[in-house]
XYZ file of N, CA, C and O in Angstrom:
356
model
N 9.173 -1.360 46.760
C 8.448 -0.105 46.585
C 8.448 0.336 45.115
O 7.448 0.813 44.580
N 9.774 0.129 44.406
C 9.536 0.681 42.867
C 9.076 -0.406 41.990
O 9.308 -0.097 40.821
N 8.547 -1.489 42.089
C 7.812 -2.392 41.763
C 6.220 -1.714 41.923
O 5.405 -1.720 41.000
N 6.036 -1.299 42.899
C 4.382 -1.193 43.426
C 4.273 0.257 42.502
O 3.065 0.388 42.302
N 4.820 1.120 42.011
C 4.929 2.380 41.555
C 5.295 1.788 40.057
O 4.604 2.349 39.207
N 5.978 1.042 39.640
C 5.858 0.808 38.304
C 4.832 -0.099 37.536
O 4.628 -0.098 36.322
N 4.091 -1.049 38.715
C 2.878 -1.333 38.077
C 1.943 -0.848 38.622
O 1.197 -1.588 39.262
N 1.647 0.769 38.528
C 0.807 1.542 39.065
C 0.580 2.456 38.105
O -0.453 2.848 37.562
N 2.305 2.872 37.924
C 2.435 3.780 36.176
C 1.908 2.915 34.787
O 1.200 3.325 33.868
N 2.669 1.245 35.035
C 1.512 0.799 33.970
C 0.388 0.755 33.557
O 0.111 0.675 32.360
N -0.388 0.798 34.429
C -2.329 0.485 35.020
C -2.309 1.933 34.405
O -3.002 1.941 33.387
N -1.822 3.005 34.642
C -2.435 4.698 34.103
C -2.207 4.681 33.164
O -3.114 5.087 32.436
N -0.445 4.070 32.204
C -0.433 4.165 30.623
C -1.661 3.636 30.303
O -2.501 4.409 29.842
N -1.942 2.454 30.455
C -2.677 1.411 29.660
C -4.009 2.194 29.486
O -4.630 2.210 28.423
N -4.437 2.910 30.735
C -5.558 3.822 30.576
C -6.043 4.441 29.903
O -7.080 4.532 29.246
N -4.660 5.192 30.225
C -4.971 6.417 29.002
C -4.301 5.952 27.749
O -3.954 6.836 26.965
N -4.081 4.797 27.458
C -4.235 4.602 26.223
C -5.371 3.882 25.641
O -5.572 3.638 24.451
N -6.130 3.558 26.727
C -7.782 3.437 26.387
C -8.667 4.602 25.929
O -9.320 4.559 24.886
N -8.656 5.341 26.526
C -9.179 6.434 26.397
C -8.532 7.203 24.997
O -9.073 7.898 24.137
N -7.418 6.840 25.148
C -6.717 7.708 23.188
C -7.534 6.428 22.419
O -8.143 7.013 21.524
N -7.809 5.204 22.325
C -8.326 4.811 21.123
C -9.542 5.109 21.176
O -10.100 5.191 20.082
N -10.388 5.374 22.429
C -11.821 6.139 22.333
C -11.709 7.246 21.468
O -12.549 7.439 20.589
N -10.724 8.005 21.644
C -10.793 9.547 21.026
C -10.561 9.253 19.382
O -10.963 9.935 18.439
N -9.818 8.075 19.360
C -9.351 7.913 17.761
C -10.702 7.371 16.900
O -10.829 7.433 15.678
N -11.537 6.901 17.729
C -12.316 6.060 17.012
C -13.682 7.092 16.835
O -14.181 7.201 15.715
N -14.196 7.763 17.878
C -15.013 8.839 18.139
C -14.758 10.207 17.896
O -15.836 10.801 17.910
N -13.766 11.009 17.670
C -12.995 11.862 17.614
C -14.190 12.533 16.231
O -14.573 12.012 15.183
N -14.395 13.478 16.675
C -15.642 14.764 15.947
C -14.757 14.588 14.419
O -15.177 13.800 13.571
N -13.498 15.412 14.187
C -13.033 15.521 12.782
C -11.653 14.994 12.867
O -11.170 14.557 13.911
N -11.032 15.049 11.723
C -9.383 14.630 11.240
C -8.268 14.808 12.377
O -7.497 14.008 12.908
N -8.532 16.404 12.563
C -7.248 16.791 13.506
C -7.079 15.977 14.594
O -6.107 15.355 15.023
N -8.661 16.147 15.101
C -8.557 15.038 16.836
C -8.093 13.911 16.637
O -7.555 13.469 17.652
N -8.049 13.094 15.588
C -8.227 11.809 15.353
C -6.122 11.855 15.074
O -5.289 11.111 15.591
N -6.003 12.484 14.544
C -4.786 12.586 14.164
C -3.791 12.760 16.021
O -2.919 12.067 16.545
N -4.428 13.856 16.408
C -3.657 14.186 18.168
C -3.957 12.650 18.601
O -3.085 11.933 19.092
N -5.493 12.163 18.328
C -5.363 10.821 19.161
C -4.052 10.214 18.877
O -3.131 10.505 19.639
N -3.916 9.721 18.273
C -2.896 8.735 17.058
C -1.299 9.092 17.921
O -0.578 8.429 18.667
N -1.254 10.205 17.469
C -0.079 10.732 18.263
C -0.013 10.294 19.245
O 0.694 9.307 19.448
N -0.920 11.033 20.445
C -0.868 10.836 21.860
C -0.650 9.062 22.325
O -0.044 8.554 23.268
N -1.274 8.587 21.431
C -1.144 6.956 21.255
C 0.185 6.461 21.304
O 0.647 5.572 22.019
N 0.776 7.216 20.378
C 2.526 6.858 20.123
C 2.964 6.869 21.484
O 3.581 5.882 21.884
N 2.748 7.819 22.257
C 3.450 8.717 22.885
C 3.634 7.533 24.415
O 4.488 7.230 25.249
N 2.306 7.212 24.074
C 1.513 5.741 25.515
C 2.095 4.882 25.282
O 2.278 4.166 26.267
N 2.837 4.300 23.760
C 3.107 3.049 23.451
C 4.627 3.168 23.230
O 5.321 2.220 22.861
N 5.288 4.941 23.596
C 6.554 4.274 24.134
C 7.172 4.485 25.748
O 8.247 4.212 26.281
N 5.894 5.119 26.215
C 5.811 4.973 27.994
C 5.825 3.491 28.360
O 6.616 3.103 29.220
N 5.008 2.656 27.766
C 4.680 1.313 28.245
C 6.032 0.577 27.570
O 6.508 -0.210 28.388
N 6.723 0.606 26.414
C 7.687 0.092 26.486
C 8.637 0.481 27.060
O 9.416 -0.469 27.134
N 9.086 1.422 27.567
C 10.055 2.005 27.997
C 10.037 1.457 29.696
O 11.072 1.225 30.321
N 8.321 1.282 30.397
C 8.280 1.238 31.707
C 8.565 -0.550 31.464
O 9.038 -1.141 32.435
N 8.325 -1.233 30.401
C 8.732 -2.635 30.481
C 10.081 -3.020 30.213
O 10.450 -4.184 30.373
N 10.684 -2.294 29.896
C 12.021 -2.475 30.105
C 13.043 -2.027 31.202
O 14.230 -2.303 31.378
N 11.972 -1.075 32.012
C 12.721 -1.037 33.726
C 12.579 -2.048 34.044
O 13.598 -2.676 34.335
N 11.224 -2.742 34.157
C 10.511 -3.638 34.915
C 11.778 -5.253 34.498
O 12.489 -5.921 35.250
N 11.593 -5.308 33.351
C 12.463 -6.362 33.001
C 13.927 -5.841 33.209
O 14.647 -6.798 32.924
N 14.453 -5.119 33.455
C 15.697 -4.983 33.758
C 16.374 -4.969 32.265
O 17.580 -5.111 32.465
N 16.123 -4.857 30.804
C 16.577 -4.795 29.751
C 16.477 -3.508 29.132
O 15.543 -2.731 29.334
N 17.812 -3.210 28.095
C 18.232 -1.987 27.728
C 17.714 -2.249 26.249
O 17.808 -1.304 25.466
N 17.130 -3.550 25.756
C 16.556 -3.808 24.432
C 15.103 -2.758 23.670
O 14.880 -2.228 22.582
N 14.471 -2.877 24.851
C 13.407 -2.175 24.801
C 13.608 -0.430 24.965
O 12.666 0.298 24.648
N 14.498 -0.025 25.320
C 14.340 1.426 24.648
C 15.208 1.997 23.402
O 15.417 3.165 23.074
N 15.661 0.727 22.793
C 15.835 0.783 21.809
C 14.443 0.647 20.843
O 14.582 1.198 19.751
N 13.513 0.193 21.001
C 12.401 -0.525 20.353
C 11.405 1.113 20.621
O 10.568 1.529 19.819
N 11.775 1.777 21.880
C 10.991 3.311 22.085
C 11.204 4.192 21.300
O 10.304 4.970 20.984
N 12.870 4.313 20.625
C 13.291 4.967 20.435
C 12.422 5.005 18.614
O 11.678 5.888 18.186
N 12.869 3.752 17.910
C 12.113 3.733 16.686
C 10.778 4.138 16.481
O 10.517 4.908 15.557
N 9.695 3.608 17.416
C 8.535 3.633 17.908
C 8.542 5.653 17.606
O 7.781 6.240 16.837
N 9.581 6.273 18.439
C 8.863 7.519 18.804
C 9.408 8.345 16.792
O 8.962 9.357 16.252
N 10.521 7.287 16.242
C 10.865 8.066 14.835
C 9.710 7.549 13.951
O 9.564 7.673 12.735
N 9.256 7.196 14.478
C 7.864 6.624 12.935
C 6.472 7.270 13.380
O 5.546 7.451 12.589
N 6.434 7.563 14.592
C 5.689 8.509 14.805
C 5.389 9.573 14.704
O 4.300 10.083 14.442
N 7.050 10.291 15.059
C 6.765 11.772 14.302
C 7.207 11.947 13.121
O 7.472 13.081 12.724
N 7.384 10.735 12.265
C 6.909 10.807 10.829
C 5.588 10.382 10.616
O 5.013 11.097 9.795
N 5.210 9.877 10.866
C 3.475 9.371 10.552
C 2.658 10.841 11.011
O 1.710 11.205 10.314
N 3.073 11.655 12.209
C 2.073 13.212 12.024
C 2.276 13.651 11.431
O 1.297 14.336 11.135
N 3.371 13.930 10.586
C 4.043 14.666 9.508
C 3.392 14.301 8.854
O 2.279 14.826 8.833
N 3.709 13.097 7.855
C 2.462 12.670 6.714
C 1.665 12.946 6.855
O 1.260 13.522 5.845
N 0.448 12.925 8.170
C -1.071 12.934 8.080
C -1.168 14.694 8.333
O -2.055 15.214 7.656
N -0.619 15.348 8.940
C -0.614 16.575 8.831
C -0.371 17.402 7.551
O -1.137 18.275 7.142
N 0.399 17.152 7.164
C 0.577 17.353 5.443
C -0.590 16.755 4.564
O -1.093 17.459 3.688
N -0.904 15.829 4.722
C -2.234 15.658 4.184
C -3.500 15.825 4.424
O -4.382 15.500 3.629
N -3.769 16.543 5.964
C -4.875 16.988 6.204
C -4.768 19.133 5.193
O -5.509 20.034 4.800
N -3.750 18.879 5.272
C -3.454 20.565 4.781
C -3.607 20.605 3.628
O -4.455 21.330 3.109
N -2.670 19.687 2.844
C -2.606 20.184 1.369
C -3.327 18.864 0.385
O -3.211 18.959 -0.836
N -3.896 17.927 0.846
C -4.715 16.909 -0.119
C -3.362 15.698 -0.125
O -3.510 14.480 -0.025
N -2.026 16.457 -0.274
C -1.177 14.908 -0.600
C -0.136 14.857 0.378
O -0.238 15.432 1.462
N 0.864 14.187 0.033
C 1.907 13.920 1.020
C 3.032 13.966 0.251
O 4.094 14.276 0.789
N 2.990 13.727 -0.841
C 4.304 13.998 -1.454
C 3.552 15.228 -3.019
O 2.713 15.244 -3.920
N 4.588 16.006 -2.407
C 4.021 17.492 -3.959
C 4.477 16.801 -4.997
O 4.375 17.258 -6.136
């Protein structure tokens, strides 16, 4: 049963992480494009995190964990540079 439910949760990450690179690529101005990006992170450490139930390994949320620190440094940067022109004053 938690087999049939974890490749069920995969099939919806993968989705909606289709739909975030639609938004990244189509996305009207900066900001959206930027939430895409994010929200992206966010899919790509659901899917590692659900592949390391699946595999039974504690490697992979180690690999989430980095994944989610370079991410919320990468909005930082692009947020800072949608505001003030640079990233470092």
């Amino acid at each position: 049963m938690i087999t049939i439910a974890l490749y069920i949760t995969i099939a919806m990450v993968v989705l909606a992480a289709i739909l975030n690179v639609y938004r990244l690529i189509k996305g009207p101005d900066a900001p959206d494009r930027v939430l895409a990006l994010d929200t992206l992170y966010i899919n790509a450490i659901a899917l590692i995190i659900l592949l390391g139930i699946t595999l039974g390994t504690r490697l992979y949320l180690e690999a989430a964990l980095l994944i989610a620190v370079m991410g919320f440094v990468g909005t930082v940067a692009m947020a800072k540079y949608l505001k003030r022109g640079s990233v470092i004053e």
